[in-house]
Amino acid sequence: MGLSDLTALGINQVIGGGIFLIPAPIAANIGSWGPVGFIVAGLAMLLIALCYAETGSRFSDTGGAYLYARAAFGKFIGFEVGWMQWFVRVSSQAAIVSGIAAAISYYWTEANRGWGKALIVSSITLLIGYLHTTGIRQSALAIRFFTVGKLAPLSIFIVAGLCMMDSKTLPSFPAVSPHQAAAAGFMLAFAFGGFETIPVICGEAKNPRRDVVYALIATLICVTLVMSLVQLVYVSSSRGITESATPLADSAGLLMGSAGAAVIGIGSLISMFGANVGSSLAASRMLFAFAENEDSPPAVGPLARAIALPL
Amino acid sequence: MTLLLALTGSFAVIAGVSALARLVTYTAVALATLRLRSAGFPPAAFVLPFGAAIPVAATAVSLSMIGGATRDQLVAGALALAAGVVLFVCNQWNRLQTGRWAAEQMK
């Protein structure tokens, strides 16, 4: 794996489903400051990413933060961190699945409540579980399909939005309370999650020392640019609407009509589905790592190994 | 597990819990970066410049982002950590018992 492969992987991890959902809560808290917020958070995440790069270079096994914390602070802290890591995977997956239901609700309002939501959420989760039992791998072709499937609609959205934007459509910068800024910062941590995958696989990199650091920096620059532009177009086109389950599709509808909304809607579905398949694979790896270090009940190890299911 | 969470929470709620858990692991890695620099740990392929500045700043950044969580999110996070303690203790106990049983058989 070279520098460009690692960067592509990182971008894929960060720009999953979150960006299609997060603009609304961010705008609700900090309004037009949103794009600036993404840039500040991008720089903050770079500091954390650099720590991952140095510490990751000490280990060759998979496991990431769990292994690092275990080596540094012992079994108990290590287990707690690993448990949180598994929790991150499972909960972001769940957030994205409920995001898929929200995306479908743009066309079928029942999809985001009651039985409609239960039906969609269950069938998607079970479908992904089934796909894993058939032993799918993330083939290079599939990764390219998902990458184009999400980046193309986002680019259309950004270009169209920037072309139609003028100073009148951009709401003035609101006064932001420290509380709102903190709440936005907290949500931004969700938006940027995923870059930590790069140092975890640095054992597979050709030139770990150089490539991992540059790949982390390149990933964070690219995703910061994309996400802050998306947020900029969103705040300029949404006309102050901050309550939305499908913020980007609504915004695209205002900019480009129903065709635009459809492009973004389909792009968001492809992206969220792809992110979900990828992260459920990673979650099952986590249980693997637990079992290898004898930190899970004895039954989990053979179970995880035998079926490799995203538990 | 995914199913359970997705069925019971909205995107914003689950994303909040996920962000909190993420920030806990980020803090741990930033602190581990400092700790692992002392002797006796596996060597690093490279060490960040400016001494402790970057890990310390990274710790401060993650902690201040945790400060943006709502009370409910913090309670949920604390419950998740507490569940981790229970799991850890059960697992250690379980291993202890298995070890004893194995020792009995050896006699």
Coordinates of C-alpha atoms in Angstrom, one line a residue:
Chain A
M1 CA 0.0 0.0 0.0
G2 CA 1.4 3.3 -1.0
L3 CA 0.7 6.9 0.0
S4 CA -2.3 7.4 -2.4
D5 CA -3.9 4.0 -1.4
L6 CA -3.7 4.9 2.3
T7 CA -5.1 8.4 1.6
A8 CA -8.0 7.0 -0.5
L9 CA -8.7 4.5 2.3
G10 CA -8.7 7.3 4.9
I11 CA -11.0 9.6 2.9
N12 CA -13.4 6.6 2.4
Q13 CA -13.5 6.0 6.1
V14 CA -14.2 9.6 7.1
I15 CA -16.6 10.5 4.4
G16 CA -19.1 7.7 5.1
G17 CA -22.6 8.6 6.0
G18 CA -22.1 11.3 8.6
I19 CA -21.7 14.2 6.1
F20 CA -25.1 13.6 4.6
L21 CA -26.7 14.0 8.1
I22 CA -24.5 16.2 10.2
P23 CA -25.0 19.6 8.5
A24 CA -28.4 20.2 10.1
P25 CA -27.3 19.8 13.8
I26 CA -24.1 21.7 13.1
A27 CA -26.1 24.6 11.5
A28 CA -28.6 24.5 14.3
N29 CA -25.8 25.2 16.8
I30 CA -23.4 27.6 15.0
G31 CA -25.2 28.7 11.8
S32 CA -22.9 30.3 9.3
W33 CA -19.8 29.5 11.4
G34 CA -20.3 25.8 10.3
P35 CA -17.7 25.8 7.6
V36 CA -15.2 27.5 9.9
G37 CA -16.0 24.9 12.6
F38 CA -15.1 22.1 10.2
I39 CA -11.7 23.7 9.5
V40 CA -10.9 24.2 13.2
A41 CA -12.0 20.7 14.0
G42 CA -9.9 19.4 11.1
L43 CA -6.8 21.0 12.7
A44 CA -7.7 19.6 16.1
M45 CA -8.2 16.1 14.7
L46 CA -4.8 16.4 13.0
L47 CA -3.2 16.6 16.5
I48 CA -4.9 13.4 17.5
A49 CA -4.1 11.8 14.2
L50 CA -0.4 12.5 14.7
C51 CA -0.5 10.7 18.1
Y52 CA -2.0 7.7 16.4
A53 CA 0.8 7.8 13.8
E54 CA 3.6 7.8 16.4
T55 CA 2.0 5.2 18.7
G56 CA 0.8 3.1 15.8
S57 CA 4.4 2.8 14.5
R58 CA 5.3 0.9 17.7
F59 CA 2.9 -2.0 16.9
S60 CA 2.4 -4.3 14.0
D61 CA -0.8 -6.1 15.2
T62 CA -4.3 -5.0 14.5
G63 CA -6.3 -3.6 17.4
G64 CA -5.5 0.1 17.4
A65 CA -6.3 2.1 20.5
Y66 CA -7.0 -1.1 22.5
L67 CA -3.5 -2.4 22.0
Y68 CA -1.9 1.0 22.7
A69 CA -3.8 1.6 25.9
R70 CA -3.2 -2.0 27.0
A71 CA 0.6 -1.7 26.5
A72 CA 0.7 1.7 28.2
F73 CA -1.8 1.4 31.1
G74 CA -2.4 -2.3 31.6
K75 CA -5.2 -4.8 31.1
F76 CA -8.0 -3.0 32.7
I77 CA -7.7 0.4 31.0
G78 CA -6.9 -1.5 27.8
F79 CA -10.1 -3.4 28.1
E80 CA -12.2 -0.2 28.8
V81 CA -10.7 1.5 25.7
G82 CA -11.3 -1.6 23.6
W83 CA -14.8 -1.7 24.8
M84 CA -15.3 1.9 23.9
Q85 CA -13.8 1.3 20.5
W86 CA -16.2 -1.6 19.8
F87 CA -19.0 0.7 21.1
V88 CA -17.9 3.4 18.6
R89 CA -18.2 1.0 15.7
V90 CA -21.5 -0.4 16.7
S91 CA -23.0 3.0 17.6
S92 CA -21.8 4.8 14.5
Q93 CA -23.2 1.9 12.5
A94 CA -26.5 2.2 14.2
A95 CA -26.5 6.0 13.7
I96 CA -25.9 5.5 10.0
V97 CA -28.6 2.8 9.7
S98 CA -31.1 5.2 11.3
G99 CA -29.7 7.8 8.8
I100 CA -30.6 5.5 5.9
A101 CA -34.2 5.3 7.3
A102 CA -34.1 9.1 7.4
A103 CA -32.9 9.3 3.8
I104 CA -35.7 7.1 2.6
S105 CA -38.2 9.2 4.5
Y106 CA -37.5 12.0 2.0
Y107 CA -39.8 10.0 -0.3
W108 CA -41.7 7.8 2.1
T109 CA -42.4 9.7 5.3
E110 CA -43.3 6.6 7.3
A111 CA -39.7 5.4 6.9
N112 CA -38.5 7.6 9.8
R113 CA -41.1 6.6 12.4
G114 CA -42.8 3.6 14.0
W115 CA -43.1 0.4 12.1
G116 CA -41.7 1.8 8.8
K117 CA -38.5 2.6 10.6
A118 CA -38.4 -0.7 12.4
L119 CA -38.9 -2.5 9.1
I120 CA -36.2 -0.6 7.2
V121 CA -33.6 -0.7 10.1
S122 CA -34.1 -4.4 10.7
S123 CA -34.0 -5.4 7.1
I124 CA -30.8 -3.4 6.4
T125 CA -29.0 -4.7 9.5
L126 CA -30.0 -8.3 8.7
L127 CA -29.1 -7.9 5.1
I128 CA -25.6 -6.7 6.0
G129 CA -25.2 -9.5 8.5
Y130 CA -26.2 -11.9 5.8
L131 CA -23.7 -10.4 3.3
H132 CA -21.0 -11.1 5.8
T133 CA -21.9 -14.7 6.3
T134 CA -21.5 -15.2 2.5
G135 CA -17.9 -14.1 3.1
I136 CA -17.8 -10.9 1.1
R137 CA -14.6 -8.9 1.0
Q138 CA -14.1 -5.3 0.3
S139 CA -12.9 -5.8 -3.2
A140 CA -11.1 -3.0 -4.9
L141 CA -14.0 -2.7 -7.4
A142 CA -16.5 -2.3 -4.6
I143 CA -14.4 0.4 -2.9
R144 CA -14.2 2.3 -6.2
F145 CA -17.9 2.0 -6.7
F146 CA -18.7 3.4 -3.2
T147 CA -16.1 6.1 -3.5
V148 CA -17.4 7.4 -6.8
G149 CA -21.0 6.9 -5.6
K150 CA -20.6 9.3 -2.8
L151 CA -18.0 11.8 -4.0
A152 CA -19.7 12.5 -7.3
P153 CA -23.0 13.6 -5.8
L154 CA -21.2 15.6 -3.2
S155 CA -19.1 17.3 -5.9
I156 CA -22.2 18.2 -7.9
F157 CA -23.7 19.6 -4.7
I158 CA -20.7 21.7 -3.9
V159 CA -20.2 23.0 -7.5
A160 CA -23.9 23.8 -8.0
G161 CA -24.1 25.4 -4.6
L162 CA -21.0 27.6 -5.1
C163 CA -22.2 28.7 -8.6
M164 CA -25.6 29.8 -7.2
M165 CA -24.3 31.3 -4.1
D166 CA -24.1 35.1 -3.7
S167 CA -23.5 37.2 -0.6
K168 CA -27.2 37.7 -0.1
T169 CA -27.9 34.0 0.4
L170 CA -25.3 33.6 3.1
P171 CA -26.9 34.3 6.5
S172 CA -24.9 36.7 8.7
F173 CA -22.6 35.1 11.3
P174 CA -24.7 34.6 14.4
A175 CA -23.5 35.2 17.9
V176 CA -22.5 31.8 19.3
S177 CA -22.6 30.9 23.0
P178 CA -19.7 28.8 24.4
H179 CA -22.3 26.1 25.0
Q180 CA -23.4 26.0 21.4
A181 CA -19.8 26.1 20.2
A182 CA -19.0 23.1 22.5
A183 CA -22.0 21.2 21.3
A184 CA -21.0 21.7 17.7
G185 CA -17.4 20.7 18.5
F186 CA -18.8 17.5 20.0
M187 CA -20.9 16.7 16.9
L188 CA -17.8 17.4 14.7
A189 CA -15.9 14.7 16.5
F190 CA -18.5 12.3 15.0
A191 CA -18.1 13.8 11.5
F192 CA -14.4 13.3 11.4
G193 CA -14.3 9.8 12.9
G194 CA -12.6 7.1 10.9
F195 CA -9.1 8.5 10.2
E196 CA -7.7 6.3 12.9
T197 CA -8.0 3.3 10.5
I198 CA -4.9 4.5 8.7
P199 CA -2.3 4.0 11.4
V200 CA -4.0 0.8 12.5
I201 CA -3.1 -0.9 9.2
C202 CA 0.3 0.8 8.9
G203 CA 1.9 -2.7 9.1
E204 CA 0.8 -3.2 5.6
A205 CA 2.2 0.2 4.3
K206 CA 5.3 0.1 2.1
N207 CA 7.1 2.9 4.0
P208 CA 5.2 3.3 7.2
R209 CA 7.2 6.1 8.7
R210 CA 6.7 8.5 5.9
D211 CA 3.5 7.3 4.3
V212 CA 1.3 7.0 7.4
V213 CA 2.1 10.6 8.5
Y214 CA 1.6 12.1 5.0
A215 CA -1.6 10.0 4.4
L216 CA -3.1 11.2 7.7
I217 CA -2.3 14.8 6.8
A218 CA -3.6 14.4 3.2
T219 CA -6.7 12.7 4.4
L220 CA -7.5 15.4 6.9
I221 CA -6.9 18.2 4.4
C222 CA -9.2 16.5 1.8
V223 CA -12.0 15.7 4.1
T224 CA -11.9 19.1 5.8
L225 CA -12.1 20.8 2.4
V226 CA -15.0 18.6 1.2
M227 CA -17.0 18.8 4.4
S228 CA -16.5 22.5 5.0
L229 CA -17.6 23.3 1.5
V230 CA -20.6 21.0 1.8
Q231 CA -21.5 22.9 5.0
L232 CA -21.0 26.2 3.3
V233 CA -23.4 25.3 0.5
Y234 CA -25.8 23.9 3.0
V235 CA -25.9 27.1 5.2
S236 CA -26.2 29.3 2.1
S237 CA -29.0 27.2 0.5
S238 CA -31.0 26.0 3.4
R239 CA -32.3 29.5 4.2
G240 CA -32.0 28.9 7.9
I241 CA -33.8 25.6 8.0
T242 CA -32.0 23.6 10.6
E243 CA -34.6 20.9 11.5
S244 CA -34.3 18.2 8.9
A245 CA -33.8 14.5 8.8
T246 CA -32.4 14.7 5.3
P247 CA -30.5 18.1 5.2
L248 CA -28.5 17.7 2.1
A249 CA -31.3 16.3 0.0
D250 CA -33.6 19.2 1.1
S251 CA -30.9 21.6 0.3
A252 CA -30.2 20.0 -3.1
G253 CA -33.9 20.2 -3.8
L254 CA -33.9 23.9 -3.2
L255 CA -30.8 24.4 -5.3
M256 CA -31.5 22.0 -8.2
G257 CA -35.0 20.8 -8.0
S258 CA -36.2 17.3 -7.5
A259 CA -33.5 15.8 -9.8
G260 CA -30.9 17.3 -7.5
A261 CA -32.6 15.9 -4.5
A262 CA -32.7 12.5 -6.1
V263 CA -29.0 12.5 -7.0
I264 CA -28.0 13.5 -3.4
G265 CA -30.6 11.0 -2.0
I266 CA -29.2 8.1 -4.0
G267 CA -25.6 9.2 -3.3
S268 CA -26.3 9.3 0.4
L269 CA -27.9 5.8 0.4
I270 CA -24.8 4.4 -1.5
S271 CA -22.5 6.1 0.9
M272 CA -24.2 5.1 4.1
F273 CA -24.6 1.5 2.9
G274 CA -20.9 1.3 2.0
A275 CA -19.8 2.8 5.3
N276 CA -22.0 0.3 7.1
V277 CA -20.6 -2.7 5.4
G278 CA -17.0 -1.5 6.0
S279 CA -17.5 -0.6 9.6
S280 CA -19.3 -3.8 10.5
L281 CA -16.3 -5.7 9.2
A282 CA -14.1 -3.6 11.4
A283 CA -16.3 -4.2 14.5
S284 CA -16.0 -7.9 14.1
R285 CA -12.2 -7.5 13.9
M286 CA -12.4 -5.8 17.3
L287 CA -13.9 -8.9 18.9
F288 CA -11.1 -10.9 17.2
A289 CA -8.5 -8.7 18.9
F290 CA -10.2 -9.2 22.3
A291 CA -10.1 -12.9 21.9
E292 CA -6.5 -13.0 20.8
N293 CA -5.5 -11.3 24.0
E294 CA -7.9 -13.4 26.2
D295 CA -10.0 -10.4 27.1
S296 CA -13.3 -11.9 26.1
P297 CA -15.4 -14.8 27.4
P298 CA -13.8 -18.0 26.0
A299 CA -16.8 -18.6 23.8
V300 CA -16.6 -15.4 21.8
G301 CA -13.2 -16.2 20.3
P302 CA -14.1 -19.4 18.4
L303 CA -17.5 -17.9 17.6
A304 CA -16.0 -14.7 16.1
R305 CA -13.5 -16.8 14.2
A306 CA -15.9 -19.3 12.9
I307 CA -18.6 -17.0 11.6
A308 CA -16.9 -13.7 11.4
L309 CA -20.2 -12.0 12.0
P310 CA -20.5 -8.4 12.8
L311 CA -21.8 -8.8 16.3
Chain B
M1 CA -26.5 -4.8 19.1
T2 CA -26.6 -2.5 16.1
L3 CA -30.2 -3.3 15.5
L4 CA -31.1 -2.6 19.1
L5 CA -29.4 0.8 19.1
A6 CA -30.8 1.7 15.7
L7 CA -34.3 0.8 16.6
T8 CA -34.3 2.7 19.9
G9 CA -32.5 5.9 19.1
S10 CA -32.6 8.8 16.5
F11 CA -29.5 9.6 14.5
A12 CA -28.6 12.6 16.7
V13 CA -28.8 10.7 19.9
I14 CA -26.8 7.7 18.7
A15 CA -24.2 9.9 16.9
G16 CA -23.7 11.7 20.2
V17 CA -23.0 8.5 22.1
S18 CA -20.7 7.4 19.3
A19 CA -18.8 10.8 19.4
L20 CA -18.3 10.4 23.2
A21 CA -16.9 6.9 22.9
R22 CA -14.6 8.0 20.1
L23 CA -13.3 10.9 22.2
V24 CA -12.6 8.6 25.1
T25 CA -10.4 6.4 22.8
Y26 CA -8.7 9.5 21.3
T27 CA -7.8 10.7 24.8
A28 CA -6.4 7.3 25.7
V29 CA -4.3 7.2 22.6
A30 CA -2.9 10.8 23.2
L31 CA -2.0 9.8 26.8
A32 CA -0.6 6.5 25.7
T33 CA 1.7 8.3 23.2
L34 CA 3.4 10.1 26.1
R35 CA 3.6 7.0 28.3
L36 CA 5.0 4.7 25.6
R37 CA 7.9 7.1 25.0
S38 CA 9.5 5.9 28.3
A39 CA 12.0 3.0 28.2
G40 CA 10.9 -0.6 28.1
F41 CA 8.2 -0.2 25.5
P42 CA 8.3 -1.2 21.8
P43 CA 10.4 1.3 19.8
A44 CA 8.6 3.8 17.5
A45 CA 9.5 4.1 13.8
F46 CA 9.4 7.8 14.4
V47 CA 8.7 10.2 17.3
L48 CA 6.8 13.5 16.8
P49 CA 8.7 16.7 17.0
F50 CA 8.2 19.4 19.8
G51 CA 8.4 16.9 22.7
A52 CA 5.3 16.5 24.7
A53 CA 3.5 19.5 22.9
I54 CA 1.5 17.5 20.4
P55 CA 0.2 14.7 22.7
V56 CA -0.6 17.2 25.4
A57 CA -2.5 19.5 22.9
A58 CA -4.3 16.4 21.5
T59 CA -5.4 15.4 25.0
A60 CA -6.6 19.0 25.7
V61 CA -8.6 19.0 22.4
S62 CA -10.3 15.7 23.1
L63 CA -11.2 16.6 26.7
S64 CA -12.6 20.0 25.6
M65 CA -14.7 18.3 22.9
I66 CA -16.0 15.9 25.6
G67 CA -17.0 19.1 27.4
G68 CA -19.5 19.8 24.7
A69 CA -21.5 16.6 25.5
T70 CA -24.9 17.1 27.1
R71 CA -25.6 15.7 30.6
D72 CA -27.6 12.8 29.1
Q73 CA -24.8 11.9 26.8
L74 CA -22.3 11.9 29.6
V75 CA -24.6 9.7 31.7
A76 CA -24.9 7.3 28.8
G77 CA -21.1 7.3 28.4
A78 CA -20.5 6.6 32.1
L79 CA -23.0 3.7 32.0
A80 CA -21.2 2.2 29.0
L81 CA -17.9 2.5 30.9
A82 CA -19.5 0.9 34.0
A83 CA -20.8 -1.9 31.9
G84 CA -17.2 -2.4 30.7
V85 CA -16.0 -2.7 34.3
V86 CA -18.6 -5.4 34.9
L87 CA -17.6 -7.3 31.8
F88 CA -13.9 -7.1 32.7
V89 CA -14.5 -8.3 36.3
C90 CA -16.7 -11.2 35.1
N91 CA -14.2 -12.2 32.5
Q92 CA -11.3 -12.2 35.0
W93 CA -13.4 -14.2 37.5
N94 CA -14.3 -16.6 34.8
R95 CA -10.7 -17.1 33.8
L96 CA -9.7 -17.6 37.4
Q97 CA -12.3 -20.3 37.8
T98 CA -11.3 -22.0 34.6
G99 CA -7.7 -21.9 35.7
R100 CA -8.5 -23.5 39.1
W101 CA -10.6 -26.2 37.4
A102 CA -7.7 -27.0 35.1
A103 CA -5.3 -27.1 38.0
E104 CA -7.5 -29.6 39.8
Q105 CA -7.6 -31.8 36.8
M106 CA -3.8 -31.8 36.6
K107 CA -3.3 -33.2 40.1

